[in-house]
């Protein structure tokens, strides 16, 4: 297989197929969830909390619940109105913290502006933080020699794709475009943990294009439609596109289509590897969520089974 330094083969980069990879992982999870059920008499359980009526959030939440049903994870859901109070939302989180059938809790972000997101994320039990957004989990991710209980799903999905396609990471130069708490920051820590030399490029960075063009691995998570053009990319680089940006398209019934942060057509001619949008990182995010939930359930159920009876 080509390495990330090799120039793109004729016909362009190898396409990293996130959809197919996620399907494989989901099959592995279905086997694991069924083994958990046989051994402990309980299925892994995931609670998803949706606040307000954002169309994109509602779509993500629907997909997450369907994915749970497909692999044998029991899903629990709470939908709250846009004007819910912080205390009411905290109460819902607390109830799921105390519910033994729930092994993972996910509060879909973003939350309405009047709610203190930090306070809500901090309230999720560490053992149930399948999003990996709790400061203790993020802190452990950032520290050498520590392992978080959970790693955030989209960053974990990016690394999983690089590994499954045998893209070398150790000693390579990785550039992360974007510094969000959900993707940019944790994926930078993950890459550093794999011994890449990591630079984070953000809205205030000077010479962003030149820095990106030095990357062996480029993770684009800036939320700007097709911002990364071919001259931002080193020949042969592995390009992971996390963006999902709607752009007007009159040929679609919805009136729009989704594109990534990378100008796919031109960049695929230059890169060594590239993820498409859709069908790249997106399906991996859900697969990693299912994996986190299943692993969390196993950890808790194993511990309970081995505890001496009181
Ligand atoms: N909103 C966009 N991505 C995510 C995610 O991975 N988790 C949660 N909870 N909300 C999101």
mmCIF file of N, CA and C in Angstrom, residues 121-210:
data_model
loop_
_atom_site.group_PDB
_atom_site.id
_atom_site.type_symbol
_atom_site.label_atom_id
_atom_site.label_comp_id
_atom_site.label_asym_id
_atom_site.label_seq_id
_atom_site.Cartn_x
_atom_site.Cartn_y
_atom_site.Cartn_z
ATOM 1 N N UNK A 121 -22.074 19.575 30.596
ATOM 2 C CA UNK A 121 -21.100 18.521 30.282
ATOM 3 C C UNK A 121 -20.394 18.030 31.550
ATOM 4 N N UNK A 122 -20.132 18.969 32.473
ATOM 5 C CA UNK A 122 -19.478 18.583 33.730
ATOM 6 C C UNK A 122 -20.378 17.681 34.578
ATOM 7 N N UNK A 123 -21.695 17.775 34.360
ATOM 8 C CA UNK A 123 -22.629 17.015 35.202
ATOM 9 C C UNK A 123 -22.757 15.557 34.754
ATOM 10 N N UNK A 124 -22.310 15.250 33.546
ATOM 11 C CA UNK A 124 -22.426 13.863 33.068
ATOM 12 C C UNK A 124 -21.409 13.009 33.811
ATOM 13 N N UNK A 125 -21.892 11.887 34.348
ATOM 14 C CA UNK A 125 -20.999 10.989 35.081
ATOM 15 C C UNK A 125 -19.807 10.601 34.199
ATOM 16 N N UNK A 126 -18.618 10.637 34.787
ATOM 17 C CA UNK A 126 -17.390 10.294 34.023
ATOM 18 C C UNK A 126 -17.511 8.938 33.353
ATOM 19 N N UNK A 127 -18.104 7.989 34.074
ATOM 20 C CA UNK A 127 -18.232 6.612 33.558
ATOM 21 C C UNK A 127 -19.206 6.530 32.399
ATOM 22 N N UNK A 128 -20.048 7.561 32.230
ATOM 23 C CA UNK A 128 -21.061 7.523 31.162
ATOM 24 C C UNK A 128 -20.785 8.561 30.071
ATOM 25 N N UNK A 129 -19.622 9.184 30.119
ATOM 26 C CA UNK A 129 -19.293 10.300 29.218
ATOM 27 C C UNK A 129 -18.817 9.778 27.853
ATOM 28 N N UNK A 130 -19.743 9.130 27.123
ATOM 29 C CA UNK A 130 -19.355 8.480 25.857
ATOM 30 C C UNK A 130 -18.885 9.470 24.786
ATOM 31 N N UNK A 131 -19.186 10.757 24.974
ATOM 32 C CA UNK A 131 -18.684 11.788 24.060
ATOM 33 C C UNK A 131 -17.235 12.162 24.385
ATOM 34 N N UNK A 132 -16.786 11.802 25.575
ATOM 35 C CA UNK A 132 -15.420 12.158 25.987
ATOM 36 C C UNK A 132 -15.225 13.655 26.171
ATOM 37 N N UNK A 133 -16.286 14.392 26.475
ATOM 38 C CA UNK A 133 -16.184 15.856 26.594
ATOM 39 C C UNK A 133 -15.957 16.319 28.038
ATOM 40 N N UNK A 134 -16.076 15.398 28.997
ATOM 41 C CA UNK A 134 -15.858 15.804 30.396
ATOM 42 C C UNK A 134 -14.408 16.264 30.557
ATOM 43 N N UNK A 135 -14.182 17.379 31.296
ATOM 44 C CA UNK A 135 -12.808 17.881 31.420
ATOM 45 C C UNK A 135 -11.819 16.834 31.945
ATOM 46 N N UNK A 136 -12.256 15.892 32.777
ATOM 47 C CA UNK A 136 -11.334 14.840 33.261
ATOM 48 C C UNK A 136 -10.906 13.947 32.103
ATOM 49 N N UNK A 137 -11.864 13.623 31.217
ATOM 50 C CA UNK A 137 -11.506 12.775 30.071
ATOM 51 C C UNK A 137 -10.604 13.537 29.100
ATOM 52 N N UNK A 138 -10.934 14.805 28.854
ATOM 53 C CA UNK A 138 -10.092 15.614 27.958
ATOM 54 C C UNK A 138 -8.711 15.814 28.588
ATOM 55 N N UNK A 139 -8.693 16.062 29.912
ATOM 56 C CA UNK A 139 -7.413 16.261 30.613
ATOM 57 C C UNK A 139 -6.535 15.023 30.507
ATOM 58 N N UNK A 140 -7.127 13.843 30.693
ATOM 59 C CA UNK A 140 -6.344 12.599 30.598
ATOM 60 C C UNK A 140 -5.826 12.399 29.186
ATOM 61 N N UNK A 141 -6.644 12.795 28.204
ATOM 62 C CA UNK A 141 -6.221 12.669 26.797
ATOM 63 C C UNK A 141 -4.982 13.539 26.540
ATOM 64 N N UNK A 142 -4.960 14.716 27.200
ATOM 65 C CA UNK A 142 -3.870 15.665 26.943
ATOM 66 C C UNK A 142 -2.584 15.279 27.667
ATOM 67 N N UNK A 143 -2.691 14.430 28.703
ATOM 68 C CA UNK A 143 -1.500 14.142 29.517
ATOM 69 C C UNK A 143 -0.803 12.875 29.060
ATOM 70 N N UNK A 144 0.511 12.930 29.058
ATOM 71 C CA UNK A 144 1.278 11.737 28.701
ATOM 72 C C UNK A 144 1.127 10.679 29.781
ATOM 73 N N UNK A 145 0.984 9.432 29.345
ATOM 74 C CA UNK A 145 0.922 8.324 30.298
ATOM 75 C C UNK A 145 -0.446 8.124 30.925
ATOM 76 N N UNK A 146 -1.438 8.919 30.510
ATOM 77 C CA UNK A 146 -2.794 8.712 31.051
ATOM 78 C C UNK A 146 -3.722 8.288 29.928
ATOM 79 N N UNK A 147 -4.727 7.561 30.294
ATOM 80 C CA UNK A 147 -5.727 7.115 29.318
ATOM 81 C C UNK A 147 -7.088 7.638 29.730
ATOM 82 N N UNK A 148 -7.797 8.371 28.869
ATOM 83 C CA UNK A 148 -9.161 8.764 29.247
ATOM 84 C C UNK A 148 -10.074 7.537 29.257
ATOM 85 N N UNK A 149 -11.157 7.618 30.030
ATOM 86 C CA UNK A 149 -12.132 6.517 29.976
ATOM 87 C C UNK A 149 -12.762 6.473 28.589
ATOM 88 N N UNK A 150 -12.983 7.645 28.009
ATOM 89 C CA UNK A 150 -13.582 7.739 26.666
ATOM 90 C C UNK A 150 -12.847 8.791 25.853
ATOM 91 N N UNK A 151 -12.722 8.516 24.560
ATOM 92 C CA UNK A 151 -12.161 9.505 23.636
ATOM 93 C C UNK A 151 -13.282 9.979 22.723
ATOM 94 N N UNK A 152 -13.329 11.290 22.484
ATOM 95 C CA UNK A 152 -14.408 11.874 21.670
ATOM 96 C C UNK A 152 -14.529 11.168 20.319
ATOM 97 N N UNK A 153 -15.782 11.061 19.875
ATOM 98 C CA UNK A 153 -16.092 10.140 18.766
ATOM 99 C C UNK A 153 -15.515 10.574 17.415
ATOM 100 N N UNK A 154 -15.663 11.830 17.035
ATOM 101 C CA UNK A 154 -15.166 12.239 15.714
ATOM 102 C C UNK A 154 -13.628 12.144 15.656
ATOM 103 N N UNK A 155 -12.910 12.691 16.665
ATOM 104 C CA UNK A 155 -11.448 12.528 16.647
ATOM 105 C C UNK A 155 -11.017 11.062 16.615
ATOM 106 N N UNK A 156 -11.697 10.238 17.409
ATOM 107 C CA UNK A 156 -11.351 8.803 17.441
ATOM 108 C C UNK A 156 -11.587 8.176 16.061
ATOM 109 N N UNK A 157 -12.675 8.603 15.422
ATOM 110 C CA UNK A 157 -12.991 8.092 14.076
ATOM 111 C C UNK A 157 -11.918 8.485 13.060
ATOM 112 N N UNK A 158 -11.391 9.708 13.172
ATOM 113 C CA UNK A 158 -10.315 10.157 12.253
ATOM 114 C C UNK A 158 -9.093 9.261 12.403
ATOM 115 N N UNK A 159 -8.703 9.006 13.661
ATOM 116 C CA UNK A 159 -7.505 8.180 13.907
ATOM 117 C C UNK A 159 -7.734 6.746 13.436
ATOM 118 N N UNK A 160 -8.936 6.247 13.671
ATOM 119 C CA UNK A 160 -9.272 4.880 13.269
ATOM 120 C C UNK A 160 -9.137 4.734 11.749
ATOM 121 N N UNK A 161 -9.566 5.749 11.025
ATOM 122 C CA UNK A 161 -9.446 5.690 9.555
ATOM 123 C C UNK A 161 -7.978 5.688 9.135
ATOM 124 N N UNK A 162 -7.179 6.555 9.751
ATOM 125 C CA UNK A 162 -5.747 6.596 9.394
ATOM 126 C C UNK A 162 -5.114 5.229 9.664
ATOM 127 N N UNK A 163 -5.472 4.631 10.807
ATOM 128 C CA UNK A 163 -4.852 3.347 11.178
ATOM 129 C C UNK A 163 -5.321 2.229 10.264
ATOM 130 N N UNK A 164 -6.615 2.192 10.008
ATOM 131 C CA UNK A 164 -7.137 1.088 9.174
ATOM 132 C C UNK A 164 -6.621 1.182 7.741
ATOM 133 N N UNK A 165 -6.222 2.386 7.319
ATOM 134 C CA UNK A 165 -5.642 2.521 5.971
ATOM 135 C C UNK A 165 -4.110 2.583 6.036
ATOM 136 N N UNK A 166 -3.559 2.160 7.178
ATOM 137 C CA UNK A 166 -2.101 2.050 7.347
ATOM 138 C C UNK A 166 -1.356 3.329 6.999
ATOM 139 N N UNK A 167 -1.939 4.464 7.327
ATOM 140 C CA UNK A 167 -1.237 5.735 7.114
ATOM 141 C C UNK A 167 -0.266 5.918 8.285
ATOM 142 N N UNK A 168 1.034 6.064 8.011
ATOM 143 C CA UNK A 168 1.977 6.234 9.125
ATOM 144 C C UNK A 168 1.739 7.562 9.853
ATOM 145 N N UNK A 169 1.793 7.522 11.189
ATOM 146 C CA UNK A 169 1.549 8.733 11.986
ATOM 147 C C UNK A 169 2.803 9.131 12.764
ATOM 148 N N UNK A 170 3.462 8.147 13.359
ATOM 149 C CA UNK A 170 4.617 8.437 14.214
ATOM 150 C C UNK A 170 5.707 9.181 13.430
ATOM 151 N N UNK A 171 6.158 10.291 13.986
ATOM 152 C CA UNK A 171 7.229 11.059 13.359
ATOM 153 C C UNK A 171 6.775 11.932 12.199
ATOM 154 N N UNK A 172 5.497 11.847 11.853
ATOM 155 C CA UNK A 172 4.997 12.641 10.714
ATOM 156 C C UNK A 172 4.539 14.020 11.190
ATOM 157 N N UNK A 173 4.430 14.908 10.226
ATOM 158 C CA UNK A 173 3.961 16.254 10.530
ATOM 159 C C UNK A 173 2.450 16.299 10.302
ATOM 160 N N UNK A 174 1.706 16.566 11.354
ATOM 161 C CA UNK A 174 0.242 16.627 11.231
ATOM 162 C C UNK A 174 -0.213 18.060 11.464
ATOM 163 N N UNK A 175 -1.123 18.517 10.641
ATOM 164 C CA UNK A 175 -1.714 19.841 10.854
ATOM 165 C C UNK A 175 -3.214 19.678 11.041
ATOM 166 N N UNK A 176 -3.717 20.285 12.112
ATOM 167 C CA UNK A 176 -5.148 20.272 12.380
ATOM 168 C C UNK A 176 -5.678 21.665 12.085
ATOM 169 N N UNK A 177 -6.615 21.748 11.192
ATOM 170 C CA UNK A 177 -7.199 23.029 10.805
ATOM 171 C C UNK A 177 -8.503 23.175 11.590
ATOM 172 N N UNK A 178 -8.483 24.033 12.611
ATOM 173 C CA UNK A 178 -9.646 24.192 13.497
ATOM 174 C C UNK A 178 -9.267 23.789 14.911
ATOM 175 N N UNK A 179 -9.836 24.493 15.906
ATOM 176 C CA UNK A 179 -9.456 24.214 17.308
ATOM 177 C C UNK A 179 -10.681 24.047 18.203
ATOM 178 N N UNK A 180 -11.754 23.473 17.652
ATOM 179 C CA UNK A 180 -12.971 23.307 18.452
ATOM 180 C C UNK A 180 -12.751 22.270 19.559
ATOM 181 N N UNK A 181 -13.574 22.377 20.611
ATOM 182 C CA UNK A 181 -13.514 21.385 21.694
ATOM 183 C C UNK A 181 -13.978 20.015 21.211
ATOM 184 N N UNK A 182 -14.845 19.998 20.197
ATOM 185 C CA UNK A 182 -15.436 18.721 19.742
ATOM 186 C C UNK A 182 -14.466 17.970 18.842
ATOM 187 N N UNK A 183 -13.732 18.672 17.986
ATOM 188 C CA UNK A 183 -12.873 17.975 17.024
ATOM 189 C C UNK A 183 -11.405 18.444 17.076
ATOM 190 N N UNK A 184 -11.158 19.712 16.761
ATOM 191 C CA UNK A 184 -9.782 20.166 16.542
ATOM 192 C C UNK A 184 -8.863 19.887 17.729
ATOM 193 N N UNK A 185 -9.292 20.335 18.913
ATOM 194 C CA UNK A 185 -8.420 20.179 20.084
ATOM 195 C C UNK A 185 -8.185 18.702 20.419
ATOM 196 N N UNK A 186 -9.257 17.873 20.555
ATOM 197 C CA UNK A 186 -8.953 16.476 20.910
ATOM 198 C C UNK A 186 -8.200 15.714 19.825
ATOM 199 N N UNK A 187 -8.468 15.995 18.546
ATOM 200 C CA UNK A 187 -7.762 15.225 17.504
ATOM 201 C C UNK A 187 -6.277 15.599 17.513
ATOM 202 N N UNK A 188 -5.956 16.858 17.865
ATOM 203 C CA UNK A 188 -4.548 17.252 17.957
ATOM 204 C C UNK A 188 -3.852 16.451 19.062
ATOM 205 N N UNK A 189 -4.525 16.296 20.212
ATOM 206 C CA UNK A 189 -3.930 15.496 21.301
ATOM 207 C C UNK A 189 -3.769 14.034 20.887
ATOM 208 N N UNK A 190 -4.772 13.508 20.204
ATOM 209 C CA UNK A 190 -4.680 12.095 19.783
ATOM 210 C C UNK A 190 -3.495 11.885 18.848
ATOM 211 N N UNK A 191 -3.313 12.797 17.896
ATOM 212 C CA UNK A 191 -2.202 12.667 16.939
ATOM 213 C C UNK A 191 -0.863 12.793 17.666
ATOM 214 N N UNK A 192 -0.809 13.711 18.617
ATOM 215 C CA UNK A 192 0.437 13.859 19.388
ATOM 216 C C UNK A 192 0.710 12.591 20.195
ATOM 217 N N UNK A 193 -0.366 12.011 20.728
ATOM 218 C CA UNK A 193 -0.231 10.747 21.470
ATOM 219 C C UNK A 193 0.304 9.620 20.596
ATOM 220 N N UNK A 194 0.120 9.742 19.293
ATOM 221 C CA UNK A 194 0.644 8.738 18.350
ATOM 222 C C UNK A 194 1.989 9.192 17.787
ATOM 223 N N UNK A 195 2.597 10.177 18.447
ATOM 224 C CA UNK A 195 3.960 10.640 18.100
ATOM 225 C C UNK A 195 4.058 11.421 16.799
ATOM 226 N N UNK A 196 2.969 12.031 16.381
ATOM 227 C CA UNK A 196 3.065 12.991 15.272
ATOM 228 C C UNK A 196 3.546 14.328 15.841
ATOM 229 N N UNK A 197 4.111 15.165 14.979
ATOM 230 C CA UNK A 197 4.451 16.539 15.362
ATOM 231 C C UNK A 197 3.285 17.400 14.886
ATOM 232 N N UNK A 198 2.575 17.995 15.843
ATOM 233 C CA UNK A 198 1.255 18.557 15.520
ATOM 234 C C UNK A 198 1.246 20.093 15.566
ATOM 235 N N UNK A 199 0.669 20.687 14.559
ATOM 236 C CA UNK A 199 0.428 22.139 14.555
ATOM 237 C C UNK A 199 -1.081 22.354 14.428
ATOM 238 N N UNK A 200 -1.605 23.262 15.240
ATOM 239 C CA UNK A 200 -3.023 23.609 15.138
ATOM 240 C C UNK A 200 -3.136 24.969 14.442
ATOM 241 N N UNK A 201 -3.868 24.979 13.350
ATOM 242 C CA UNK A 201 -4.059 26.209 12.571
ATOM 243 C C UNK A 201 -5.497 26.681 12.825
ATOM 244 N N UNK A 202 -5.663 27.983 13.102
ATOM 245 C CA UNK A 202 -7.014 28.472 13.409
ATOM 246 C C UNK A 202 -7.237 29.833 12.768
ATOM 247 N N UNK A 203 -8.346 30.461 13.120
ATOM 248 C CA UNK A 203 -8.748 31.669 12.392
ATOM 249 C C UNK A 203 -7.736 32.811 12.515
ATOM 250 N N UNK A 204 -6.910 32.801 13.544
ATOM 251 C CA UNK A 204 -5.942 33.902 13.718
ATOM 252 C C UNK A 204 -4.547 33.521 13.204
ATOM 253 N N UNK A 205 -4.397 32.337 12.682
ATOM 254 C CA UNK A 205 -3.069 31.890 12.224
ATOM 255 C C UNK A 205 -2.660 32.643 10.960
ATOM 256 N N UNK A 206 -1.412 33.114 10.970
ATOM 257 C CA UNK A 206 -0.877 33.734 9.744
ATOM 258 C C UNK A 206 -0.294 32.609 8.895
ATOM 259 N N UNK A 207 -0.337 32.762 7.595
ATOM 260 C CA UNK A 207 0.239 31.766 6.676
ATOM 261 C C UNK A 207 -0.394 30.384 6.830
ATOM 262 N N UNK A 208 -1.701 30.341 7.035
ATOM 263 C CA UNK A 208 -2.380 29.046 7.231
ATOM 264 C C UNK A 208 -2.125 28.108 6.045
ATOM 265 N N UNK A 209 -2.202 28.648 4.859
ATOM 266 C CA UNK A 209 -2.044 27.791 3.673
ATOM 267 C C UNK A 209 -0.650 27.148 3.639
ATOM 268 N N UNK A 210 0.367 27.949 3.899
ATOM 269 C CA UNK A 210 1.739 27.428 3.840
ATOM 270 C C UNK A 210 1.948 26.343 4.900
#
